[in-house]
Amino acid sequence: MMGFGRDRTRIVLQMEAAECGAACLTMVLSAHGKEITLEEARARCGTSRDGVDAASIMRAATSYNMDVKAIRIDPATLKDIPLPAILHWNFDHFVTLEAVKGDRITIIDPASGRRLVQADELDRSMTGLVLAMVPGEGFKKSGQRPKLVSSLLEQASGSIDGLAIVFLIGVLGVIPGLVLAGTVETFADYVIGQQRANWLFFTLLALACTIITQAILRGLQEWVVSSLRSKIGVSIAAKAFEHALFLPLSFFAQRNPGEVTSRLKIGSEIGGLVAGPLAQILPNILVVTAYLSVVAFYDLVLGSLIAAISLLNLLVLIRLSRHLADANRYHDVLEGRVNGIAIAGFMAFDSFRKMGREDLLASKWLAAEEASLDAEQRLGILRTIAGLGPAVATMVISICVLSVGSLRVIDGQLDLNNLLALQVLASLVAGPVAALASDYCSLQEAAGSLLRMQDLVRHPCDGIVNRHNGEARSPDGSLGEPNARSETAILKLENVSFGFGSNQDLFSNVSLQLHPGVMTAVVGSSGTGKSTFARICAGIISPRQGNVLFKGQTLRAWPHETLRRNLLYVPQQVAIFTASVRDNIRMWDEDIEDDQIMDALERVQLSDVVHGVGGLDRMLSSQYPCFSGGESQRLALARALVRRPSLLILDEVTSALDTLSEKQILSTLRDQKTTILIVTHRLGTIRHCDQQLTLDGLGLTVMSRRLSMQDDANAQALPAYSDMRDAV
């Protein structure tokens, strides 16, 4: 749990279903003093879109010098294994076993948090497979648990001046309170006790000035806090959004887009916590200390009593805040899932409508919403209890001061006017004490929101993307783009291998060169890694080993914008935006003129279609574009061609075209001497290519070339794909 102390296992919640094993490993290592991030655990476990298995978790734990053993035991013998351990749960999930005390089994489910498990649920859900692990030889404790306060202060690093103003106003708030107590004592002693009526006006004036001063200070503090909340919230959201733009695509592939989008809205919530509770905790501590000191100066017994009640209230609420933090974190995760299901469902709503299964979308969303509402209800109960604490403490303090103070007045150990002043001071103490308790609970609740935000902002940016400005360097180190000569490869692969997670390589030690004007086909059966290979060539994902060079230098050496002007990847799934045809092609790039757009449309034979639907100003819908599947593919191709790249990588972008249209478009591309790498299953497409790379999905590749591609009449026919498989 993000917070204070190490008395319990740190809770790490999974952001997606595939992360349960990595989250459990993170919790177990944390319990032994090895603090790692969930992202590091994901990478070490080799978590893929299909999740992770027990063997991968064991290998990851062993890499941290943990002694790991997979055992099969009955629930009755769980008390005999070292804790915490990892349990295989419901055959598709992992949970952390935290404690076994008789019949009380405590687990931490990375999907929901800490909870007690009854014997019947344990028998029903536990598969019997347990990963027991303890530190081995060479294990070293390292890292620190996430600290809530320091993390929040990090978000406020650019607003120290505003926080200082809030602190100063809070400290100055002590003065009106002390003046108020002194005025009440003066009123009781002189106006009433000595019947000096002429002092009444000045006493009332002092009271009025004190109240006005308190109101001004309070209003000024709220104004500063409100301004800080907006400033910090916008800053956090902007930084998070900018960072998200350069995250690896695998981050989005393994997380629901709706859930990721919901995290970007957390900035305002964190801004409110930094500007409000965090900024006022220290001033409230000083105010409480000052008031208690004055109360103790008046009467040590009453001062000690008020301090004891205040401290007890804080301790109870600190204990409760841990449950608040867990409940709020669980609710945040469920709320993110609800948003994700809704957004993803309506993005694919046409599929549900065509299948007549709108009820499935509704039931899935309702189930997620019901779980979220249940979590919100439990959270609301805890918040109500937490809110009652300060109110009860205020009443108890007032009653104790009045009753105990009255007895001390009767005994002659305290004057009546002092008792009235103490009553005022006691009420003033109760306010900041209640604020301290409330602020602490709010900060603990923020742990879940901050954790979700940090999963995004602390995720490493895509290592391939070079965000630095400047021109690319040629191999000799000089500035400027290398000249593309006919004898120089546009793209060069050097011993490139790739596989998902801990699985075997889809292809190994691939070395090839793509020369200017050459068209290369990538073929193979489904699942052999053709699209993955194309993305590696395009610099979208990194290979497991080997190098990819574009115009003589690695992809990482190219500034991102420069690279994407020269090397473009067109996926099979076409993205149509709710915007005009013009903006769909130029992607809101004002430097691209209409003449260039029309030229690109001519090359993909889409100009007549665009004129027929209303021209470049025609608005398109992301869900229901006015184009057919083949026309949408040609639109995506025009989007790439309008930028005139040196290398164009196409992933099945002609799959929806008829044979004649495909032939004409490929011939046009060949005439313009564009270097093309195309993933395809179609024999007609293959016959237009100069060479082809065949993948078998087992690590082997075969490169075959054609001698001439002057025209289809005299071109040497390529062997059928089945013959290539036999050759491999």
XYZ file of C-alpha atoms in Angstrom:
728
model
C 0.000 0.000 0.000
C 1.269 3.396 -0.845
C 1.583 5.159 2.448
C 3.454 4.829 5.682
C 5.055 1.903 7.469
C 5.995 -1.653 6.568
C 3.693 -3.572 8.866
C 1.751 -5.206 6.049
C 2.420 -6.502 2.570
C 2.348 -3.722 0.029
C -0.734 -3.923 -2.168
C -0.041 -3.786 -5.894
C -3.136 -3.798 -8.063
C -3.060 -4.992 -11.639
C -4.049 -2.469 -14.293
C -5.023 -5.180 -16.755
C -6.007 -8.832 -16.400
C -2.693 -10.070 -17.830
C -0.695 -8.430 -15.014
C -1.846 -10.554 -12.048
C 1.297 -12.713 -11.937
C 3.635 -9.727 -12.200
C 1.678 -7.881 -9.492
C 1.926 -10.878 -7.133
C 5.678 -11.145 -7.684
C 6.035 -7.413 -6.957
C 4.184 -7.862 -3.647
C 6.238 -10.877 -2.535
C 9.537 -9.164 -3.329
C 8.354 -6.058 -1.481
C 7.605 -8.105 1.616
C 11.252 -9.254 1.604
C 12.629 -5.736 1.108
C 13.093 -5.723 -2.665
C 11.046 -2.885 -4.134
C 10.401 -2.964 -7.877
C 7.776 -1.390 -10.094
C 4.942 -3.309 -11.676
C 6.360 -2.449 -15.082
C 9.733 -3.982 -14.172
C 7.967 -7.129 -12.983
C 5.978 -7.261 -16.226
C 9.158 -7.131 -18.272
C 11.004 -9.649 -16.093
C 8.082 -12.100 -16.248
C 7.736 -11.639 -20.008
C 4.077 -10.708 -19.623
C 2.317 -10.660 -22.964
C -1.236 -10.047 -24.078
C -1.933 -13.669 -23.071
C -0.721 -13.135 -19.498
C 1.977 -15.135 -17.753
C 2.357 -18.688 -16.474
C 3.831 -20.077 -13.266
C 7.106 -21.041 -14.931
C 7.675 -17.459 -16.097
C 7.013 -16.136 -12.579
C 9.512 -18.638 -11.178
C 12.170 -17.620 -13.681
C 11.580 -13.950 -12.870
C 11.807 -14.567 -9.118
C 14.994 -16.595 -9.581
C 16.531 -13.696 -11.492
C 16.211 -11.678 -8.259
C 18.093 -14.441 -6.374
C 14.982 -15.856 -4.736
C 14.812 -19.564 -3.939
C 11.561 -20.676 -5.554
C 9.705 -23.943 -5.386
C 6.425 -24.899 -7.028
C 4.477 -27.262 -4.794
C 1.036 -28.805 -4.734
C -0.600 -28.801 -1.310
C -4.022 -28.886 0.281
C -5.567 -25.789 1.856
C -5.096 -27.347 5.289
C -1.291 -27.253 4.977
C -0.964 -23.632 3.846
C 0.295 -22.663 7.308
C 3.445 -24.703 6.727
C 4.810 -22.678 3.799
C 6.811 -19.441 4.024
C 4.677 -16.354 3.541
C 3.865 -14.440 1.507
C 3.435 -16.932 -1.309
C 1.679 -16.941 -4.677
C -1.432 -19.079 -5.181
C -2.840 -20.217 -8.498
C -6.486 -19.166 -8.315
C -9.493 -20.351 -10.339
C -7.144 -21.792 -12.987
C -6.752 -18.372 -14.672
C -5.480 -16.033 -11.979
C -2.771 -15.523 -9.362
C -3.201 -14.091 -5.847
C -0.796 -13.441 -2.963
C -1.257 -15.435 0.229
C -0.428 -12.985 3.016
C -1.383 -14.617 6.320
C -2.793 -17.860 7.738
C -4.177 -17.607 11.281
C -6.268 -20.641 12.067
C -9.294 -20.539 9.824
C -8.592 -16.921 8.830
C -6.882 -16.829 5.448
C -5.834 -13.399 4.178
C -5.051 -12.988 0.500
C -4.229 -9.977 -1.628
C -6.005 -10.247 -4.945
C -4.251 -7.956 -7.455
C -7.666 -7.436 -9.054
C -9.463 -6.272 -5.888
C -7.109 -5.870 -2.924
C -6.803 -7.439 0.518
C -9.609 -9.667 1.798
C -10.382 -12.595 4.084
C -11.215 -15.909 2.441
C -13.575 -18.436 3.935
C -12.818 -22.149 3.884
C -15.429 -22.958 1.231
C -14.103 -20.306 -1.167
C -10.539 -21.490 -0.563
C -11.498 -25.065 -1.416
C -13.390 -23.911 -4.484
C -10.860 -21.453 -5.913
C -7.436 -22.771 -4.936
C -6.033 -25.101 -7.597
C -3.380 -26.531 -5.279
C -0.402 -24.965 -7.069
C 1.616 -22.714 -4.758
C 4.793 -20.789 -5.567
C 6.745 -20.596 -2.322
C 9.794 -18.361 -2.317
C 12.343 -17.029 0.141
C 15.471 -14.892 -0.303
C 18.394 -16.974 -1.503
C 22.113 -16.467 -1.608
C 22.919 -13.200 -3.287
C 19.515 -11.636 -2.617
C 19.817 -7.933 -1.827
C 17.246 -5.571 -0.433
C 16.909 -2.432 -2.494
C 14.530 0.300 -3.486
C 11.927 2.152 -1.481
C 8.210 1.829 -1.255
C 6.305 4.551 -3.062
C 5.939 7.484 -0.690
C 2.667 9.317 -1.023
C 3.749 12.682 0.390
C 7.004 12.849 -1.566
C 5.195 11.818 -4.758
C 2.609 14.552 -4.269
C 5.297 17.121 -3.500
C 7.024 16.101 -6.720
C 3.869 17.072 -8.594
C 3.957 20.485 -6.890
C 7.618 21.207 -7.645
C 6.678 24.187 -9.804
C 4.264 25.704 -7.293
C 6.398 26.081 -4.176
C 5.572 29.801 -3.964
C 1.846 29.076 -3.804
C 2.326 26.365 -1.174
C 4.433 28.805 0.858
C 1.584 31.338 0.775
C -0.888 28.699 1.983
C 1.521 27.766 4.778
C 2.016 31.392 5.824
C -1.737 32.090 5.869
C -2.298 28.973 7.976
C 0.309 30.076 10.528
C -1.112 33.612 10.644
C -4.498 32.075 11.429
C -3.235 31.346 14.945
C -3.145 35.048 15.817
C -6.900 35.803 15.459
C -7.669 32.708 17.534
C -5.432 33.811 20.365
C -6.865 37.336 20.177
C -10.365 35.867 20.319
C -9.544 33.855 23.430
C -7.966 36.898 25.104
C -10.955 39.063 24.193
C -13.380 36.567 25.736
C -11.300 36.438 28.901
C -11.186 40.259 29.046
C -14.940 40.423 28.532
C -15.585 37.996 31.380
C -13.018 39.562 33.719
C -13.548 43.283 33.198
C -16.880 43.877 31.464
C -18.847 41.349 33.511
C -16.628 40.719 36.541
C -15.722 44.364 37.262
C -18.838 45.802 35.515
C -16.879 48.159 33.281
C -19.570 48.918 30.726
C -17.350 51.399 28.906
C -15.135 48.485 27.879
C -18.010 46.754 26.102
C -17.698 48.763 22.854
C -13.984 48.110 22.546
C -14.462 44.428 23.376
C -17.134 44.033 20.722
C -14.948 45.964 18.244
C -12.054 43.599 18.964
C -14.339 40.607 18.433
C -15.611 42.032 15.141
C -12.070 42.765 13.911
C -10.989 39.275 14.866
C -13.871 37.652 13.000
C -13.299 39.845 9.919
C -9.564 39.051 9.967
C -10.302 35.313 10.189
C -12.759 35.578 7.287
C -10.223 37.473 5.161
C -7.459 34.963 5.890
C -9.792 32.044 5.222
C -11.012 33.547 1.952
C -7.476 34.339 0.823
C -6.396 30.795 1.638
C -9.300 29.276 -0.315
C -8.542 31.542 -3.296
C -4.869 30.506 -3.336
C -5.776 26.839 -2.917
C -8.308 27.056 -5.767
C -5.744 28.708 -8.066
C -3.117 26.120 -7.160
C -5.573 23.304 -7.766
C -6.227 24.516 -11.307
C -2.564 25.202 -12.051
C -1.240 21.895 -10.712
C -4.126 19.892 -12.194
C -3.615 21.304 -15.690
C 0.159 20.852 -15.424
C -0.142 17.210 -14.351
C -2.705 16.403 -17.046
C -0.630 18.116 -19.759
C 2.573 16.311 -18.760
C 0.758 12.979 -18.574
C -0.819 13.456 -22.000
C 2.476 14.482 -23.585
C 4.225 11.494 -22.006
C 1.467 9.151 -23.211
C 2.063 10.258 -26.794
C 5.515 8.656 -26.779
C 4.817 5.457 -24.852
C 5.461 2.148 -26.625
C 2.474 0.859 -28.548
C 2.666 -2.287 -26.403
C 1.523 -0.157 -23.446
C -1.757 0.573 -25.227
C -2.048 -2.923 -26.668
C -2.133 -4.400 -23.157
C -4.447 -1.777 -21.601
C -7.969 -0.699 -22.351
C -7.970 2.671 -24.172
C -10.912 3.870 -22.106
C -9.127 3.044 -18.866
C -5.988 4.843 -20.034
C -8.074 7.875 -21.019
C -9.657 7.983 -17.561
C -6.196 8.297 -15.997
C -5.568 11.566 -17.799
C -8.459 13.069 -15.804
C -6.762 12.307 -12.490
C -4.635 15.446 -12.737
C -7.313 17.710 -11.282
C -7.859 15.318 -8.379
C -4.157 15.194 -7.558
C -3.933 18.974 -7.970
C -6.669 19.389 -5.375
C -4.845 17.119 -2.944
C -1.555 18.953 -3.359
C -3.110 22.396 -3.077
C -5.534 21.466 -0.310
C -4.792 18.733 2.239
C -1.050 18.460 1.636
C -0.489 22.221 1.729
C -2.500 22.626 4.945
C -1.246 19.676 6.999
C 1.881 21.393 8.308
C 0.109 24.700 9.124
C -2.614 22.777 10.973
C 0.013 20.911 12.986
C 1.593 24.222 14.002
C -1.807 25.717 14.827
C -2.769 22.727 17.003
C 0.592 22.836 18.751
C 0.221 26.571 19.431
C -3.327 26.271 20.766
C -2.464 23.275 22.977
C 0.514 25.157 24.359
C -1.707 28.087 25.311
C -4.305 25.738 26.843
C -1.567 24.013 28.861
C -0.358 27.442 30.002
C -3.839 28.173 31.331
C -4.371 24.694 32.826
C -2.071 21.709 32.384
C -4.770 19.154 33.228
C -7.195 20.407 30.585
C -4.354 20.799 28.087
C -3.323 17.176 28.599
C -6.934 16.009 28.321
C -7.524 17.833 25.030
C -4.199 16.556 23.647
C -5.076 12.959 24.593
C -8.508 13.136 22.938
C -7.028 14.707 19.802
C -4.264 12.099 19.601
C -6.732 9.234 20.055
C -8.898 10.664 17.284
C -5.881 10.847 14.960
C -4.765 7.286 15.709
C -8.237 5.878 15.035
C -8.528 7.753 11.761
C -5.013 6.751 10.693
C -6.033 3.148 11.213
C -9.230 3.724 9.257
C -7.378 5.555 6.489
C -5.597 2.356 5.483
C -8.932 0.735 4.740
C -9.973 3.907 2.942
C -6.864 3.737 0.762
C -7.511 0.096 -0.174
C -11.199 0.736 -0.856
C -10.531 3.844 -2.922
C -7.825 2.131 -4.981
C -10.157 -0.782 -5.701
C -12.966 1.610 -6.680
C -10.653 3.555 -9.005
C -9.624 0.381 -10.832
C -13.253 -0.730 -11.207
C -14.318 2.718 -12.385
C -11.565 2.635 -14.993
C -12.838 -0.734 -16.206
C -16.381 0.601 -16.513
C -15.173 3.506 -18.646
C -13.040 1.175 -20.726
C -15.904 -1.240 -21.418
C -18.236 1.595 -22.363
C -15.791 3.279 -24.735
C -14.611 0.035 -26.334
C -18.178 -1.229 -26.627
C -19.507 1.830 -28.427
C -16.444 1.943 -30.664
C -17.381 -1.557 -31.830
C -21.131 -1.079 -31.484
C -21.810 -1.865 -35.132
C -20.465 -5.386 -34.531
C -22.884 -5.922 -31.631
C -25.744 -4.539 -33.735
C -24.931 -6.737 -36.735
C -24.828 -9.821 -34.491
C -27.983 -8.768 -32.678
C -26.211 -9.026 -29.329
C -26.623 -5.574 -27.854
C -27.707 -7.390 -24.708
C -24.195 -8.819 -24.309
C -22.687 -5.333 -24.284
C -25.337 -4.167 -21.838
C -24.830 -7.123 -19.486
C -21.058 -6.745 -19.553
C -21.267 -3.025 -18.799
C -23.927 -3.520 -16.122
C -21.834 -6.166 -14.374
C -18.838 -3.815 -14.299
C -21.016 -0.878 -13.197
C -22.601 -2.971 -10.434
C -19.181 -3.957 -9.098
C -18.075 -0.317 -9.240
C -21.214 0.863 -7.401
C -20.754 -1.794 -4.716
C -17.176 -0.631 -4.218
C -18.352 2.988 -4.146
C -20.968 2.125 -1.516
C -18.379 0.459 0.727
C -16.095 3.433 0.203
C -18.942 5.788 1.111
C -19.550 3.943 4.385
C -15.875 4.249 5.326
C -15.898 7.945 4.416
C -18.971 8.494 6.600
C -17.288 6.803 9.535
C -14.148 8.845 8.949
C -16.223 12.023 8.839
C -17.928 11.196 12.140
C -14.607 10.932 13.956
C -13.686 14.634 13.930
C -17.270 15.673 14.753
C -17.424 13.304 17.715
C -13.977 14.406 18.877
C -15.074 18.070 18.793
C -18.120 17.313 20.943
C -16.101 15.203 23.383
C -13.489 17.940 23.751
C -16.166 20.569 24.477
C -17.954 18.368 27.008
C -14.722 17.407 28.765
C -13.507 21.012 28.976
C -16.867 22.177 30.311
C -17.275 19.361 32.867
C -13.675 19.034 34.058
C -13.194 22.800 33.934
C -16.310 23.367 36.029
C -15.025 20.997 38.688
C -11.701 22.810 38.751
C -13.509 26.153 39.064
C -15.523 24.792 41.993
C -12.282 23.568 43.618
C -10.792 27.007 43.131
C -8.019 25.781 40.828
C -9.339 27.736 37.841
C -11.033 31.092 37.366
C -14.363 31.342 35.541
C -12.987 33.779 33.000
C -10.108 31.388 32.273
C -12.644 28.606 31.775
C -14.470 30.672 29.160
C -11.198 31.375 27.369
C -10.295 27.681 27.507
C -13.692 26.777 26.070
C -12.992 29.082 23.105
C -9.485 27.659 22.663
C -10.811 24.086 22.892
C -13.242 24.777 20.054
C -10.384 26.312 18.076
C -8.216 23.221 18.668
C -10.974 20.884 17.492
C -11.106 22.548 14.061
C -7.492 21.966 12.924
C -7.461 18.530 14.602
C -10.503 17.543 12.546
C -8.837 19.025 9.454
C -5.676 17.009 10.124
C -7.636 13.786 10.369
C -9.672 14.589 7.267
C -6.603 15.617 5.261
C -4.747 12.460 6.242
C -7.674 10.310 5.109
C -7.862 12.257 1.836
C -4.163 11.727 1.202
C -4.465 8.009 1.833
C -7.415 7.843 -0.556
C -5.234 9.562 -3.152
C -2.835 6.610 -3.161
C -4.949 4.676 -5.681
C -5.321 7.610 -8.063
C -1.642 8.451 -7.840
C -0.707 4.810 -8.459
C -2.751 4.719 -11.663
C -1.235 7.993 -12.812
C 2.303 6.842 -12.045
C 1.748 3.630 -14.003
C 1.413 5.936 -16.985
C 3.892 8.762 -16.346
C 6.688 6.512 -15.025
C 6.406 4.006 -17.832
C 9.507 4.356 -20.039
C 8.992 6.091 -23.349
C 9.415 4.089 -26.520
C 13.150 3.472 -26.852
C 12.952 3.682 -30.639
C 11.429 7.156 -30.643
C 14.093 9.863 -30.709
C 12.331 12.998 -29.459
C 15.402 15.244 -29.748
C 15.334 17.981 -32.341
C 17.942 18.239 -35.050
C 18.877 16.431 -38.203
C 19.929 12.841 -38.499
C 23.603 12.003 -38.672
C 25.169 10.003 -41.420
C 27.452 7.084 -40.575
C 30.529 9.311 -40.687
C 29.008 11.565 -38.011
C 28.247 14.547 -40.227
C 24.911 16.287 -39.993
C 22.223 15.751 -42.565
C 20.395 12.797 -44.008
C 22.534 10.198 -45.773
C 22.203 10.273 -49.535
C 20.184 7.345 -50.852
C 22.245 5.911 -53.713
C 21.214 3.007 -55.864
C 23.921 0.805 -54.402
C 23.066 1.771 -50.817
C 20.317 -0.065 -48.978
C 17.359 2.019 -47.853
C 16.656 -0.481 -45.055
C 19.048 -3.035 -43.665
C 18.368 -5.769 -41.110
C 21.316 -7.280 -39.246
C 20.651 -10.614 -37.502
C 17.178 -9.577 -36.340
C 15.250 -11.964 -34.086
C 11.932 -11.582 -32.308
C 9.534 -13.540 -30.118
C 6.756 -12.657 -27.674
C 7.567 -12.853 -23.981
C 9.454 -16.010 -23.120
C 8.171 -17.871 -26.202
C 10.500 -19.083 -28.934
C 11.472 -16.771 -31.764
C 9.016 -16.197 -34.581
C 12.007 -15.467 -36.776
C 15.738 -15.611 -36.033
C 18.877 -13.986 -37.434
C 17.131 -12.318 -40.344
C 19.537 -10.271 -42.456
C 18.364 -8.532 -45.606
C 18.617 -5.290 -47.526
C 15.911 -3.270 -49.241
C 17.324 -1.221 -52.103
C 15.763 1.892 -53.661
C 12.791 1.180 -55.908
C 12.610 -2.513 -54.923
C 9.249 -4.017 -53.945
C 9.462 -6.840 -51.385
C 6.656 -9.157 -50.288
C 6.483 -10.774 -46.827
C 4.471 -13.984 -46.943
C 3.586 -16.843 -44.642
C 0.578 -18.425 -43.005
C -1.399 -16.661 -40.277
C 0.461 -16.313 -36.981
C 3.958 -16.574 -38.430
C 4.842 -12.990 -37.505
C 4.434 -11.135 -40.807
C 2.826 -8.043 -39.291
C 5.289 -8.128 -36.407
C 8.160 -8.240 -38.871
C 6.706 -5.252 -40.741
C 6.372 -3.271 -37.491
C 9.987 -4.019 -36.609
C 11.095 -2.756 -40.008
C 8.972 0.352 -39.461
C 10.506 1.028 -36.063
C 7.244 0.535 -34.180
C 8.482 -2.294 -31.969
C 12.022 -3.331 -31.057
C 13.529 -6.672 -32.038
C 14.657 -9.116 -29.398
C 18.137 -8.879 -30.865
C 19.815 -7.425 -33.927
C 19.729 -3.992 -35.560
C 17.504 -2.228 -38.061
C 19.234 0.506 -40.075
C 17.498 3.101 -42.244
C 19.756 4.841 -44.764
C 22.835 3.571 -42.975
C 21.965 4.418 -39.364
C 19.873 2.875 -36.618
C 16.264 3.941 -36.276
C 16.978 5.339 -32.806
C 19.498 7.780 -34.302
C 16.840 9.462 -36.420
C 14.823 12.347 -34.939
C 11.262 11.098 -34.726
C 9.670 13.629 -37.081
C 12.450 13.250 -39.644
C 12.140 9.467 -39.595
C 8.363 9.592 -40.046
C 8.701 11.844 -43.076
C 10.885 9.228 -44.748
C 9.620 5.882 -43.430
C 5.885 5.249 -43.171
C 3.866 2.230 -42.086
C 0.281 1.683 -43.242
C -1.575 -0.928 -41.133
C -4.299 -3.262 -42.314
C -6.835 -1.716 -39.925
C -7.678 1.696 -41.364
C -8.240 4.566 -38.928
C -10.895 7.010 -40.145
C -11.296 10.181 -38.070
C -14.432 12.224 -37.573
C -13.174 15.037 -39.761
C -13.141 16.153 -43.390
C -11.556 14.089 -46.169
C -8.823 16.741 -46.312
C -7.937 16.405 -42.630
C -8.159 12.620 -42.800
C -5.412 12.645 -45.431
C -3.156 15.427 -44.187
C -3.735 14.635 -40.475
C -4.241 18.354 -39.747
C -0.817 19.202 -41.199
C -1.291 22.712 -42.607
C 1.883 22.424 -44.706
C 0.242 19.894 -47.028
C -1.554 21.664 -49.882
C -4.724 20.553 -51.650
C -2.752 19.931 -54.857
C -0.601 17.395 -53.054
C -3.696 15.718 -51.628
C -5.337 15.444 -55.041
C -2.127 14.048 -56.532
C -2.036 11.332 -53.858
C -5.714 10.549 -54.465
C -5.012 10.211 -58.201
C -2.213 7.738 -57.531
C -4.519 5.488 -55.492
C -7.433 6.008 -57.946
C -9.670 7.637 -55.330
C -10.047 11.141 -56.751
C -13.300 10.369 -58.612
C -14.776 8.770 -55.477
C -13.898 11.816 -53.365
C -15.447 14.181 -55.943
C -18.542 11.999 -55.958
C -19.113 12.287 -52.200
C -18.598 16.054 -52.016
C -14.880 16.744 -52.379
C -12.199 17.331 -49.785
C -14.603 19.181 -47.476
C -16.880 16.161 -47.055
C -17.098 15.189 -43.365
C -16.391 11.570 -42.493
C -17.460 9.644 -39.402
C -15.043 7.451 -37.491
C -17.776 4.875 -36.919
C -19.660 5.069 -40.205
C -17.460 6.436 -43.035
C -19.036 6.860 -46.445
C -16.302 4.733 -48.055
C -16.216 1.002 -48.670
C -13.498 -1.198 -47.187
C -11.347 -0.984 -50.305
C -11.861 2.782 -50.588
C -10.878 3.223 -46.948
C -7.682 1.279 -47.604
C -6.900 3.536 -50.551
C -7.544 6.576 -48.345
C -4.996 5.264 -45.831
C -2.537 4.686 -48.651
C -3.070 8.257 -49.926
C -2.426 9.503 -46.373
C 1.043 7.962 -46.602
C 1.826 8.859 -50.217
C 1.045 12.547 -49.732
C 4.166 12.733 -47.552
C 6.344 11.160 -50.294
C 8.288 8.717 -48.093
C 11.508 6.997 -49.114
C 10.262 3.683 -47.759
C 6.654 2.544 -47.522
C 5.689 -0.490 -45.438
C 2.222 -1.852 -46.196
C 0.447 -4.427 -44.029
C -2.284 -6.096 -46.110
C -3.506 -2.703 -47.334
C -4.722 -4.144 -50.635
C -6.675 -7.029 -49.109
C -10.059 -5.349 -49.787
C -9.195 -4.225 -53.346
C -10.259 -6.010 -56.478
C -7.507 -7.535 -58.598
C -7.546 -4.828 -61.294
C -7.416 -1.916 -58.787
C -4.617 -3.583 -56.881
C -2.617 -4.125 -60.069
C -3.015 -0.510 -61.171
C -2.053 0.923 -57.763
C 1.001 -1.314 -57.422
C 2.076 -0.414 -60.962
C 1.760 3.278 -60.100
C 3.892 2.815 -57.013
C 6.496 0.942 -59.032
C 6.637 3.667 -61.648
C 7.446 6.217 -58.951
C 10.417 4.127 -57.767
C 9.100 3.951 -54.188
C 10.785 1.310 -52.036
C 7.999 -0.900 -50.696
C 7.757 -3.721 -48.183
C 4.318 -5.299 -48.352
C 2.757 -7.992 -46.162
C 0.316 -10.044 -48.183
C -1.425 -13.371 -48.661
C -2.455 -12.686 -52.252
C -0.565 -14.354 -55.087
C -1.363 -11.456 -57.421
C 0.384 -9.050 -55.062
C 3.378 -11.351 -54.753
C 3.777 -11.455 -58.547
C 4.213 -7.671 -58.625
C 7.145 -7.827 -56.196
C 10.853 -8.158 -56.979
C 11.594 -10.382 -53.990
C 9.830 -12.067 -51.127
C 10.590 -13.146 -47.602
C 8.793 -16.252 -46.379
C 8.246 -16.732 -42.631
C 7.277 -20.047 -41.067
C 6.714 -18.874 -37.468
C 9.295 -21.333 -36.139
C 12.344 -19.130 -36.493
C 13.165 -19.926 -40.132
C 12.996 -17.572 -43.105
C 13.534 -17.965 -46.852
C 14.366 -15.099 -49.219
C 13.653 -15.602 -52.927
C 14.072 -13.079 -55.754
C 12.735 -12.537 -59.238
C 15.050 -11.717 -62.089
C 12.835 -9.196 -63.874
C 9.706 -7.193 -63.199
C 9.394 -5.201 -66.435
C 5.850 -6.394 -66.927
C 3.601 -9.290 -65.988
C 3.914 -10.866 -69.437
C 7.623 -11.690 -69.252
C 7.973 -11.841 -65.449
C 9.211 -15.123 -64.091
C 6.400 -16.700 -62.066
C 6.935 -17.182 -58.364
C 6.474 -20.645 -56.890
C 3.253 -21.306 -55.023
C 3.311 -20.718 -51.299
C 2.903 -24.420 -50.525
C 6.077 -25.106 -52.529
C 7.927 -22.453 -50.508
C 6.819 -24.126 -47.264
C 8.239 -27.411 -48.515
C 11.501 -25.626 -49.335
C 11.716 -24.216 -45.811
